[in-house]
PDB file of C-alpha atoms in Angstrom:
ATOM      1  CA  UNK A   1      14.530  17.602   5.989  1.00  0.00           C
ATOM      2  CA  UNK A   2      13.380  18.504   9.472  1.00  0.00           C
ATOM      3  CA  UNK A   3      10.227  16.424   9.734  1.00  0.00           C
ATOM      4  CA  UNK A   4       9.071  15.350  13.187  1.00  0.00           C
ATOM      5  CA  UNK A   5       5.304  14.815  12.971  1.00  0.00           C
ATOM      6  CA  UNK A   6       3.964  12.526  10.276  1.00  0.00           C
ATOM      7  CA  UNK A   7       0.322  11.809   9.427  1.00  0.00           C
ATOM      8  CA  UNK A   8      -0.644   8.646   7.555  1.00  0.00           C
ATOM      9  CA  UNK A   9      -4.099   8.977   5.985  1.00  0.00           C
ATOM     10  CA  UNK A  10      -5.694   5.601   5.358  1.00  0.00           C
ATOM     11  CA  UNK A  11      -5.087   2.707   7.735  1.00  0.00           C
ATOM     12  CA  UNK A  12      -5.518  -0.329   5.483  1.00  0.00           C
ATOM     13  CA  UNK A  13      -2.879  -3.029   5.069  1.00  0.00           C
ATOM     14  CA  UNK A  14      -0.147  -0.794   3.683  1.00  0.00           C
ATOM     15  CA  UNK A  15      -1.199   2.386   5.487  1.00  0.00           C
ATOM     16  CA  UNK A  16      -0.871   0.574   8.809  1.00  0.00           C
ATOM     17  CA  UNK A  17       2.548  -0.736   7.836  1.00  0.00           C
ATOM     18  CA  UNK A  18       3.757   2.729   6.764  1.00  0.00           C
ATOM     19  CA  UNK A  19       2.555   4.208  10.054  1.00  0.00           C
ATOM     20  CA  UNK A  20       4.269   1.569  12.174  1.00  0.00           C
ATOM     21  CA  UNK A  21       7.515   1.605  10.176  1.00  0.00           C
ATOM     22  CA  UNK A  22       7.666   5.391  10.546  1.00  0.00           C
ATOM     23  CA  UNK A  23       6.984   5.220  14.299  1.00  0.00           C
ATOM     24  CA  UNK A  24       9.543   2.413  14.696  1.00  0.00           C
ATOM     25  CA  UNK A  25      12.168   4.810  13.370  1.00  0.00           C
ATOM     26  CA  UNK A  26      11.387   7.445  15.950  1.00  0.00           C
ATOM     27  CA  UNK A  27       8.783   9.733  14.385  1.00  0.00           C
ATOM     28  CA  UNK A  28       5.520  10.786  16.013  1.00  0.00           C
ATOM     29  CA  UNK A  29       2.770   9.431  13.779  1.00  0.00           C
ATOM     30  CA  UNK A  30      -0.904  10.349  13.563  1.00  0.00           C
ATOM     31  CA  UNK A  31      -3.070   7.743  11.854  1.00  0.00           C
ATOM     32  CA  UNK A  32      -6.228   9.066  10.173  1.00  0.00           C
ATOM     33  CA  UNK A  33      -9.202   7.097   8.883  1.00  0.00           C
ATOM     34  CA  UNK A  34     -12.834   7.877   8.179  1.00  0.00           C
ATOM     35  CA  UNK A  35     -14.360   6.407  11.348  1.00  0.00           C
ATOM     36  CA  UNK A  36     -13.555   4.802  14.693  1.00  0.00           C
ATOM     37  CA  UNK A  37     -14.412   1.326  13.404  1.00  0.00           C
ATOM     38  CA  UNK A  38     -11.689   1.575  10.752  1.00  0.00           C
ATOM     39  CA  UNK A  39      -9.247   2.828  13.384  1.00  0.00           C
ATOM     40  CA  UNK A  40      -9.997  -0.091  15.717  1.00  0.00           C
ATOM     41  CA  UNK A  41      -9.206  -2.478  12.869  1.00  0.00           C
ATOM     42  CA  UNK A  42      -5.983  -0.536  12.242  1.00  0.00           C
ATOM     43  CA  UNK A  43      -4.926  -0.870  15.880  1.00  0.00           C
ATOM     44  CA  UNK A  44      -5.364  -4.648  15.706  1.00  0.00           C
ATOM     45  CA  UNK A  45      -3.549  -4.775  12.369  1.00  0.00           C
ATOM     46  CA  UNK A  46      -0.618  -2.782  13.740  1.00  0.00           C
ATOM     47  CA  UNK A  47      -0.388  -4.816  16.956  1.00  0.00           C
ATOM     48  CA  UNK A  48       0.070  -7.910  14.790  1.00  0.00           C
ATOM     49  CA  UNK A  49       3.150  -6.265  13.256  1.00  0.00           C
ATOM     50  CA  UNK A  50       5.012  -6.294  16.568  1.00  0.00           C
ATOM     51  CA  UNK A  51       5.964 -10.003  16.482  1.00  0.00           C
ATOM     52  CA  UNK A  52       6.880  -9.691  12.783  1.00  0.00           C
ATOM     53  CA  UNK A  53       9.415  -6.958  13.651  1.00  0.00           C
ATOM     54  CA  UNK A  54      10.751  -9.095  16.499  1.00  0.00           C
ATOM     55  CA  UNK A  55      11.090 -12.124  14.243  1.00  0.00           C
ATOM     56  CA  UNK A  56      12.357 -10.469  11.060  1.00  0.00           C
ATOM     57  CA  UNK A  57      14.322  -7.500  12.439  1.00  0.00           C
ATOM     58  CA  UNK A  58      15.268  -8.976  15.832  1.00  0.00           C
ATOM     59  CA  UNK A  59      13.603  -5.969  17.489  1.00  0.00           C
ATOM     60  CA  UNK A  60      13.176  -6.119  21.258  1.00  0.00           C
ATOM     61  CA  UNK A  61       9.848  -6.038  23.081  1.00  0.00           C
ATOM     62  CA  UNK A  62      10.752  -2.566  24.337  1.00  0.00           C
ATOM     63  CA  UNK A  63      11.407  -1.322  20.802  1.00  0.00           C
ATOM     64  CA  UNK A  64       8.143  -2.598  19.322  1.00  0.00           C
ATOM     65  CA  UNK A  65       6.129  -1.284  22.274  1.00  0.00           C
ATOM     66  CA  UNK A  66       7.818   2.140  22.087  1.00  0.00           C
ATOM     67  CA  UNK A  67       7.014   2.315  18.361  1.00  0.00           C
ATOM     68  CA  UNK A  68       3.334   1.632  19.041  1.00  0.00           C
ATOM     69  CA  UNK A  69       3.318   4.296  21.755  1.00  0.00           C
ATOM     70  CA  UNK A  70       4.432   6.893  19.188  1.00  0.00           C
ATOM     71  CA  UNK A  71       1.170   6.337  17.266  1.00  0.00           C
ATOM     72  CA  UNK A  72      -2.050   8.276  17.785  1.00  0.00           C
ATOM     73  CA  UNK A  73      -5.349   7.688  16.009  1.00  0.00           C
ATOM     74  CA  UNK A  74      -7.881  10.187  14.648  1.00  0.00           C
ATOM     75  CA  UNK A  75     -11.154  10.176  12.721  1.00  0.00           C
ATOM     76  CA  UNK A  76     -11.065  14.004  12.598  1.00  0.00           C
ATOM     77  CA  UNK A  77      -8.852  15.024   9.671  1.00  0.00           C
ATOM     78  CA  UNK A  78      -8.150  18.553  10.962  1.00  0.00           C
ATOM     79  CA  UNK A  79      -7.004  17.152  14.296  1.00  0.00           C
ATOM     80  CA  UNK A  80      -4.882  14.467  12.617  1.00  0.00           C
ATOM     81  CA  UNK A  81      -2.906  16.954  10.513  1.00  0.00           C
ATOM     82  CA  UNK A  82      -2.735  20.030  12.763  1.00  0.00           C
ATOM     83  CA  UNK A  83       1.021  19.577  13.462  1.00  0.00           C
ATOM     84  CA  UNK A  84       1.956  17.538  10.396  1.00  0.00           C
ATOM     85  CA  UNK A  85       5.228  18.164   8.598  1.00  0.00           C
ATOM     86  CA  UNK A  86       4.295  15.420   6.127  1.00  0.00           C
ATOM     87  CA  UNK A  87       1.051  13.673   5.168  1.00  0.00           C
ATOM     88  CA  UNK A  88       1.355  10.249   3.531  1.00  0.00           C
ATOM     89  CA  UNK A  89      -1.879   9.438   1.697  1.00  0.00           C
ATOM     90  CA  UNK A  90      -2.814   5.749   1.499  1.00  0.00           C
ATOM     91  CA  UNK A  91      -6.576   5.960   0.834  1.00  0.00           C
ATOM     92  CA  UNK A  92      -8.347   3.574  -1.606  1.00  0.00           C
ATOM     93  CA  UNK A  93      -7.047   3.434  -5.165  1.00  0.00           C
ATOM     94  CA  UNK A  94      -9.918   5.324  -6.808  1.00  0.00           C
ATOM     95  CA  UNK A  95      -9.439   8.720  -8.487  1.00  0.00           C
ATOM     96  CA  UNK A  96     -12.647  10.249  -7.115  1.00  0.00           C
ATOM     97  CA  UNK A  97     -11.858   9.157  -3.535  1.00  0.00           C
ATOM     98  CA  UNK A  98      -8.351  10.597  -3.683  1.00  0.00           C
ATOM     99  CA  UNK A  99      -9.430  13.892  -5.281  1.00  0.00           C
ATOM    100  CA  UNK A 100     -12.122  14.344  -2.630  1.00  0.00           C
ATOM    101  CA  UNK A 101      -9.625  13.552   0.126  1.00  0.00           C
ATOM    102  CA  UNK A 102      -7.035  16.049  -1.138  1.00  0.00           C
ATOM    103  CA  UNK A 103      -9.592  18.837  -1.361  1.00  0.00           C
ATOM    104  CA  UNK A 104     -10.553  18.224   2.271  1.00  0.00           C
ATOM    105  CA  UNK A 105      -6.900  17.901   3.298  1.00  0.00           C
ATOM    106  CA  UNK A 106      -5.917  21.158   1.562  1.00  0.00           C
ATOM    107  CA  UNK A 107      -8.554  23.011   3.572  1.00  0.00           C
ATOM    108  CA  UNK A 108      -7.190  21.958   6.986  1.00  0.00           C
ATOM    109  CA  UNK A 109      -3.448  21.202   6.651  1.00  0.00           C
ATOM    110  CA  UNK A 110      -0.848  23.790   7.766  1.00  0.00           C
ATOM    111  CA  UNK A 111       0.980  25.699   5.015  1.00  0.00           C
ATOM    112  CA  UNK A 112       4.249  23.915   5.900  1.00  0.00           C
ATOM    113  CA  UNK A 113       2.858  20.426   5.286  1.00  0.00           C
ATOM    114  CA  UNK A 114       4.229  18.374   2.390  1.00  0.00           C
ATOM    115  CA  UNK A 115       1.823  15.838   0.839  1.00  0.00           C
ATOM    116  CA  UNK A 116       2.812  12.505  -0.721  1.00  0.00           C
ATOM    117  CA  UNK A 117       0.654   9.823  -2.297  1.00  0.00           C
ATOM    118  CA  UNK A 118       1.343   6.119  -1.934  1.00  0.00           C
ATOM    119  CA  UNK A 119      -0.864   5.383  -4.964  1.00  0.00           C
ATOM    120  CA  UNK A 120       0.213   2.188  -6.695  1.00  0.00           C
ATOM    121  CA  UNK A 121      -0.951   2.940 -10.223  1.00  0.00           C
ATOM    122  CA  UNK A 122      -2.235   6.526 -10.409  1.00  0.00           C
ATOM    123  CA  UNK A 123      -0.104   9.582 -11.200  1.00  0.00           C
ATOM    124  CA  UNK A 124       0.497  12.481  -8.781  1.00  0.00           C
ATOM    125  CA  UNK A 125      -0.370  14.975 -11.530  1.00  0.00           C
ATOM    126  CA  UNK A 126      -3.943  13.600 -11.408  1.00  0.00           C
ATOM    127  CA  UNK A 127      -4.323  15.091  -7.907  1.00  0.00           C
ATOM    128  CA  UNK A 128      -1.805  17.950  -7.915  1.00  0.00           C
ATOM    129  CA  UNK A 129      -4.410  20.681  -8.463  1.00  0.00           C
ATOM    130  CA  UNK A 130      -6.701  19.288  -5.748  1.00  0.00           C
ATOM    131  CA  UNK A 131      -3.866  19.477  -3.199  1.00  0.00           C
ATOM    132  CA  UNK A 132      -3.719  23.279  -3.441  1.00  0.00           C
ATOM    133  CA  UNK A 133       0.085  22.998  -3.145  1.00  0.00           C
ATOM    134  CA  UNK A 134       1.348  21.187  -6.251  1.00  0.00           C
ATOM    135  CA  UNK A 135       4.946  22.244  -5.614  1.00  0.00           C
ATOM    136  CA  UNK A 136       4.843  20.423  -2.237  1.00  0.00           C
ATOM    137  CA  UNK A 137       3.235  17.266  -3.639  1.00  0.00           C
ATOM    138  CA  UNK A 138       4.774  14.070  -5.044  1.00  0.00           C
ATOM    139  CA  UNK A 139       4.596  10.282  -4.758  1.00  0.00           C
ATOM    140  CA  UNK A 140       6.235   8.021  -2.198  1.00  0.00           C
ATOM    141  CA  UNK A 141       5.436   4.413  -2.960  1.00  0.00           C
ATOM    142  CA  UNK A 142       6.110   1.438  -0.691  1.00  0.00           C
ATOM    143  CA  UNK A 143       5.927  -2.313  -1.249  1.00  0.00           C
ATOM    144  CA  UNK A 144       3.919  -4.591   1.013  1.00  0.00           C
ATOM    145  CA  UNK A 145       5.712  -5.976   4.091  1.00  0.00           C
ATOM    146  CA  UNK A 146       7.541  -2.666   4.188  1.00  0.00           C
ATOM    147  CA  UNK A 147       9.924  -3.648   7.004  1.00  0.00           C
ATOM    148  CA  UNK A 148      11.414  -6.420   4.816  1.00  0.00           C
ATOM    149  CA  UNK A 149      10.776  -5.149   1.279  1.00  0.00           C
ATOM    150  CA  UNK A 150      12.439  -1.773   1.769  1.00  0.00           C
ATOM    151  CA  UNK A 151      11.772  -0.106  -1.589  1.00  0.00           C
ATOM    152  CA  UNK A 152      10.663   3.531  -1.407  1.00  0.00           C
ATOM    153  CA  UNK A 153       9.974   4.889  -4.882  1.00  0.00           C
ATOM    154  CA  UNK A 154      10.058   8.693  -4.861  1.00  0.00           C
ATOM    155  CA  UNK A 155       8.409  10.156  -7.974  1.00  0.00           C
ATOM    156  CA  UNK A 156       7.912  13.814  -8.852  1.00  0.00           C
ATOM    157  CA  UNK A 157       5.356  15.338 -11.195  1.00  0.00           C
ATOM    158  CA  UNK A 158       6.184  18.294 -13.478  1.00  0.00           C
ATOM    159  CA  UNK A 159       5.162  20.839 -10.827  1.00  0.00           C
ATOM    160  CA  UNK A 160       7.087  19.356  -7.878  1.00  0.00           C
ATOM    161  CA  UNK A 161       9.742  21.639  -6.391  1.00  0.00           C
ATOM    162  CA  UNK A 162      13.051  19.722  -6.260  1.00  0.00           C
ATOM    163  CA  UNK A 163      13.706  20.744  -2.647  1.00  0.00           C
ATOM    164  CA  UNK A 164      10.703  18.668  -1.551  1.00  0.00           C
ATOM    165  CA  UNK A 165      11.757  15.787  -3.808  1.00  0.00           C
ATOM    166  CA  UNK A 166      15.137  15.809  -2.040  1.00  0.00           C
ATOM    167  CA  UNK A 167      13.471  16.032   1.386  1.00  0.00           C
ATOM    168  CA  UNK A 168      11.305  12.984   0.697  1.00  0.00           C
ATOM    169  CA  UNK A 169      14.351  10.999  -0.405  1.00  0.00           C
ATOM    170  CA  UNK A 170      15.980  11.941   2.909  1.00  0.00           C
ATOM    171  CA  UNK A 171      12.821  11.037   4.840  1.00  0.00           C
ATOM    172  CA  UNK A 172      12.599   7.636   3.136  1.00  0.00           C
ATOM    173  CA  UNK A 173      16.142   6.855   4.236  1.00  0.00           C
ATOM    174  CA  UNK A 174      15.346   8.066   7.764  1.00  0.00           C
ATOM    175  CA  UNK A 175      12.610   5.409   8.138  1.00  0.00           C
ATOM    176  CA  UNK A 176      14.906   2.584   7.050  1.00  0.00           C
ATOM    177  CA  UNK A 177      14.028   2.440   3.362  1.00  0.00           C
ATOM    178  CA  UNK A 178      16.102   2.334   0.177  1.00  0.00           C
ATOM    179  CA  UNK A 179      15.114   5.539  -1.648  1.00  0.00           C
ATOM    180  CA  UNK A 180      14.629   5.021  -5.394  1.00  0.00           C
ATOM    181  CA  UNK A 181      14.270   8.327  -7.290  1.00  0.00           C
ATOM    182  CA  UNK A 182      12.041   8.610 -10.387  1.00  0.00           C
ATOM    183  CA  UNK A 183      12.447  11.911 -12.208  1.00  0.00           C
ATOM    184  CA  UNK A 184       9.502  11.506 -14.580  1.00  0.00           C
ATOM    185  CA  UNK A 185       5.983  10.316 -13.938  1.00  0.00           C
ATOM    186  CA  UNK A 186       5.449   6.676 -14.792  1.00  0.00           C
ATOM    187  CA  UNK A 187       2.177   4.830 -14.123  1.00  0.00           C
ATOM    188  CA  UNK A 188       3.093   2.062 -11.687  1.00  0.00           C
ATOM    189  CA  UNK A 189       6.543   3.497 -10.963  1.00  0.00           C
ATOM    190  CA  UNK A 190       9.307   0.897 -11.471  1.00  0.00           C
ATOM    191  CA  UNK A 191       7.981  -1.899  -9.260  1.00  0.00           C
ATOM    192  CA  UNK A 192       4.386  -2.001 -10.470  1.00  0.00           C
ATOM    193  CA  UNK A 193       5.401  -1.340 -14.085  1.00  0.00           C
ATOM    194  CA  UNK A 194       6.943  -4.801 -13.777  1.00  0.00           C
ATOM    195  CA  UNK A 195       4.563  -6.433 -11.279  1.00  0.00           C
ATOM    196  CA  UNK A 196       1.061  -5.392 -12.416  1.00  0.00           C
ATOM    197  CA  UNK A 197       1.311  -6.804 -15.985  1.00  0.00           C
ATOM    198  CA  UNK A 198       2.601 -10.049 -14.469  1.00  0.00           C
ATOM    199  CA  UNK A 199      -0.350 -10.281 -12.056  1.00  0.00           C
ATOM    200  CA  UNK A 200      -2.807  -9.271 -14.807  1.00  0.00           C
ATOM    201  CA  UNK A 201      -1.475 -12.003 -17.095  1.00  0.00           C
ATOM    202  CA  UNK A 202      -2.028 -14.587 -14.370  1.00  0.00           C
ATOM    203  CA  UNK A 203      -5.554 -13.336 -13.638  1.00  0.00           C
ATOM    204  CA  UNK A 204      -6.431 -13.387 -17.342  1.00  0.00           C
ATOM    205  CA  UNK A 205      -5.482 -17.089 -17.423  1.00  0.00           C
ATOM    206  CA  UNK A 206      -7.967 -17.576 -14.558  1.00  0.00           C
ATOM    207  CA  UNK A 207     -10.822 -15.512 -16.015  1.00  0.00           C
ATOM    208  CA  UNK A 208     -10.430 -17.264 -19.386  1.00  0.00           C
ATOM    209  CA  UNK A 209     -10.627 -20.591 -17.484  1.00  0.00           C
ATOM    210  CA  UNK A 210      -7.262 -21.690 -18.852  1.00  0.00           C
ATOM    211  CA  UNK A 211      -6.208 -23.002 -15.445  1.00  0.00           C
ATOM    212  CA  UNK A 212      -6.663 -22.592 -11.695  1.00  0.00           C
ATOM    213  CA  UNK A 213      -4.667 -20.384  -9.285  1.00  0.00           C
ATOM    214  CA  UNK A 214      -2.678 -23.246  -7.736  1.00  0.00           C
ATOM    215  CA  UNK A 215      -1.560 -24.627 -11.090  1.00  0.00           C
ATOM    216  CA  UNK A 216      -0.627 -21.183 -12.414  1.00  0.00           C
ATOM    217  CA  UNK A 217       1.386 -20.423  -9.265  1.00  0.00           C
ATOM    218  CA  UNK A 218       3.015 -23.847  -9.309  1.00  0.00           C
ATOM    219  CA  UNK A 219       4.097 -23.344 -12.921  1.00  0.00           C
ATOM    220  CA  UNK A 220       5.727 -20.004 -12.121  1.00  0.00           C
ATOM    221  CA  UNK A 221       7.408 -21.238  -8.942  1.00  0.00           C
ATOM    222  CA  UNK A 222       8.878 -24.368 -10.548  1.00  0.00           C
ATOM    223  CA  UNK A 223      10.036 -22.591 -13.702  1.00  0.00           C
ATOM    224  CA  UNK A 224      11.651 -19.557 -12.033  1.00  0.00           C
ATOM    225  CA  UNK A 225      12.474 -20.614  -8.480  1.00  0.00           C
ATOM    226  CA  UNK A 226      10.301 -17.766  -7.176  1.00  0.00           C
ATOM    227  CA  UNK A 227       9.100 -18.186  -3.566  1.00  0.00           C
ATOM    228  CA  UNK A 228       5.564 -17.038  -4.465  1.00  0.00           C
ATOM    229  CA  UNK A 229       3.366 -17.307  -7.517  1.00  0.00           C
ATOM    230  CA  UNK A 230       1.147 -14.460  -8.761  1.00  0.00           C
ATOM    231  CA  UNK A 231      -1.996 -15.465  -6.841  1.00  0.00           C
ATOM    232  CA  UNK A 232      -0.048 -15.819  -3.592  1.00  0.00           C
ATOM    233  CA  UNK A 233       1.319 -12.316  -4.254  1.00  0.00           C
ATOM    234  CA  UNK A 234      -2.214 -10.973  -4.765  1.00  0.00           C
ATOM    235  CA  UNK A 235      -3.181 -12.459  -1.388  1.00  0.00           C
ATOM    236  CA  UNK A 236      -0.372 -10.414   0.179  1.00  0.00           C
ATOM    237  CA  UNK A 237      -1.328  -7.218  -1.665  1.00  0.00           C
ATOM    238  CA  UNK A 238      -4.989  -7.725  -0.787  1.00  0.00           C
ATOM    239  CA  UNK A 239      -8.037  -8.529  -2.897  1.00  0.00           C
ATOM    240  CA  UNK A 240      -9.519  -5.030  -2.598  1.00  0.00           C
ATOM    241  CA  UNK A 241      -6.436  -3.412  -4.120  1.00  0.00           C
ATOM    242  CA  UNK A 242      -6.426  -5.973  -6.949  1.00  0.00           C
ATOM    243  CA  UNK A 243     -10.145  -5.290  -7.526  1.00  0.00           C
ATOM    244  CA  UNK A 244      -9.744  -1.491  -7.532  1.00  0.00           C
ATOM    245  CA  UNK A 245      -6.871  -1.648 -10.031  1.00  0.00           C
ATOM    246  CA  UNK A 246      -8.795  -4.056 -12.281  1.00  0.00           C
ATOM    247  CA  UNK A 247     -12.019  -2.047 -12.137  1.00  0.00           C
ATOM    248  CA  UNK A 248     -10.186   1.199 -12.959  1.00  0.00           C
ATOM    249  CA  UNK A 249      -8.571  -0.471 -15.967  1.00  0.00           C
ATOM    250  CA  UNK A 250     -11.903  -1.938 -17.091  1.00  0.00           C
ATOM    251  CA  UNK A 251     -13.590   1.475 -16.880  1.00  0.00           C
ATOM    252  CA  UNK A 252     -10.699   3.244 -18.623  1.00  0.00           C
ATOM    253  CA  UNK A 253     -10.388   0.775 -21.505  1.00  0.00           C
ATOM    254  CA  UNK A 254     -13.863  -0.751 -21.856  1.00  0.00           C
ATOM    255  CA  UNK A 255     -12.148  -4.154 -21.973  1.00  0.00           C
ATOM    256  CA  UNK A 256     -14.773  -6.831 -21.260  1.00  0.00           C
ATOM    257  CA  UNK A 257     -12.258  -9.316 -19.873  1.00  0.00           C
ATOM    258  CA  UNK A 258     -11.076  -6.848 -17.236  1.00  0.00           C
ATOM    259  CA  UNK A 259     -14.715  -6.216 -16.300  1.00  0.00           C
ATOM    260  CA  UNK A 260     -15.295  -9.972 -16.015  1.00  0.00           C
ATOM    261  CA  UNK A 261     -12.214 -10.219 -13.793  1.00  0.00           C
ATOM    262  CA  UNK A 262     -13.396  -7.344 -11.570  1.00  0.00           C
ATOM    263  CA  UNK A 263     -16.802  -9.028 -11.217  1.00  0.00           C
ATOM    264  CA  UNK A 264     -15.134 -12.372 -10.392  1.00  0.00           C
ATOM    265  CA  UNK A 265     -12.919 -10.813  -7.696  1.00  0.00           C
ATOM    266  CA  UNK A 266     -15.910  -9.072  -6.126  1.00  0.00           C
ATOM    267  CA  UNK A 267     -18.374 -11.966  -6.337  1.00  0.00           C
ATOM    268  CA  UNK A 268     -16.147 -14.869  -5.376  1.00  0.00           C
ATOM    269  CA  UNK A 269     -13.741 -13.206  -2.978  1.00  0.00           C
ATOM    270  CA  UNK A 270     -14.559  -9.701  -1.670  1.00  0.00           C
ATOM    271  CA  UNK A 271     -18.289 -10.342  -1.108  1.00  0.00           C
ATOM    272  CA  UNK A 272     -17.387 -13.549   0.753  1.00  0.00           C
ATOM    273  CA  UNK A 273     -14.831 -11.812   2.983  1.00  0.00           C
ATOM    274  CA  UNK A 274     -11.899 -13.568   1.303  1.00  0.00           C
ATOM    275  CA  UNK A 275      -9.639 -10.513   1.159  1.00  0.00           C
ATOM    276  CA  UNK A 276      -6.269 -12.265   1.243  1.00  0.00           C
ATOM    277  CA  UNK A 277      -3.793 -12.954   4.021  1.00  0.00           C
ATOM    278  CA  UNK A 278      -5.227 -10.297   6.315  1.00  0.00           C
ATOM    279  CA  UNK A 279      -8.536 -12.209   6.659  1.00  0.00           C
ATOM    280  CA  UNK A 280      -7.034 -15.708   6.592  1.00  0.00           C
ATOM    281  CA  UNK A 281      -8.330 -16.558   3.119  1.00  0.00           C
ATOM    282  CA  UNK A 282      -8.025 -15.291  -0.427  1.00  0.00           C
ATOM    283  CA  UNK A 283      -6.943 -17.546  -3.263  1.00  0.00           C
ATOM    284  CA  UNK A 284      -5.371 -19.664  -0.497  1.00  0.00           C
ATOM    285  CA  UNK A 285      -6.207 -20.392   3.152  1.00  0.00           C
ATOM    286  CA  UNK A 286      -3.822 -19.129   5.844  1.00  0.00           C
ATOM    287  CA  UNK A 287      -1.738 -19.559   7.970  1.00  0.00           C
ATOM    288  CA  UNK A 288      -0.875 -22.837   6.177  1.00  0.00           C
ATOM    289  CA  UNK A 289      -1.434 -22.245   2.446  1.00  0.00           C
ATOM    290  CA  UNK A 290      -1.046 -25.167   0.071  1.00  0.00           C
ATOM    291  CA  UNK A 291       1.827 -23.480  -1.809  1.00  0.00           C
ATOM    292  CA  UNK A 292       3.923 -23.609   1.388  1.00  0.00           C
ATOM    293  CA  UNK A 293       3.428 -27.366   1.854  1.00  0.00           C
ATOM    294  CA  UNK A 294       6.486 -29.573   1.163  1.00  0.00           C
ATOM    295  CA  UNK A 295       4.870 -31.496  -1.688  1.00  0.00           C
ATOM    296  CA  UNK A 296       3.381 -28.527  -3.570  1.00  0.00           C
ATOM    297  CA  UNK A 297       6.100 -28.343  -6.221  1.00  0.00           C
ATOM    298  CA  UNK A 298       6.411 -32.102  -6.619  1.00  0.00           C
ATOM    299  CA  UNK A 299       3.389 -32.584  -8.854  1.00  0.00           C
TER     300      UNK A 299
END
């Protein structure tokens, strides 16, 4: 692995974190998004990571500033990838958006460039043909709050050349992650194979009007000792990601309850700007959510 220049395509919550984590560990990082407005939001999002690194990793002011200085921002895809050794794709979790992106990327990326997808629930084989380089394409999946939750799931598809699989494992370690190899495709990898059904079960209790988010979270937290319940976790992941996953499942299965859930998430949360922690409100209000109050678990 001799990567030096990394491009992160998609500057949402996780894309911004991936870019900053990579820059923090010494790589030059180009951040690509579809327009300058999205990039301005990304810059603000990334600047807010600096104090988190200082608090959680005891990083110095010099270190967090130097990491930010290793970032550059582009709305021109060809310019963003012209020197890229690796492109990490973190665009929205919709098949048609990703396929369209990979076709455009394949047309402008250098021959040397390896592509990885950070897709949470979709399989790399769904996009391998669109990449134009299936042997240099695989998945590299991160968890939210990447600097603390250091899982890096590396998953090949049947056409991935093992040398690139090994390189991505090495790269993951180089940016401070714990590399977790998956040798066969699995929807949701390891983490989301466990997490998504858990979050879906909680949301189904809500859409069926069995109970409310606070009570469901409280039940889970008291019974298991977990620091967060499922709806607090969704606020961290972000409402748009939860919506995209739910809508894709509704469209794939025709399940009316998943469609009702997707409509609920859009109507009551996304359309009202309640996107989770990043906007200060989702299922809870931040920075002082009710589940963090001393009496929350007392009844």
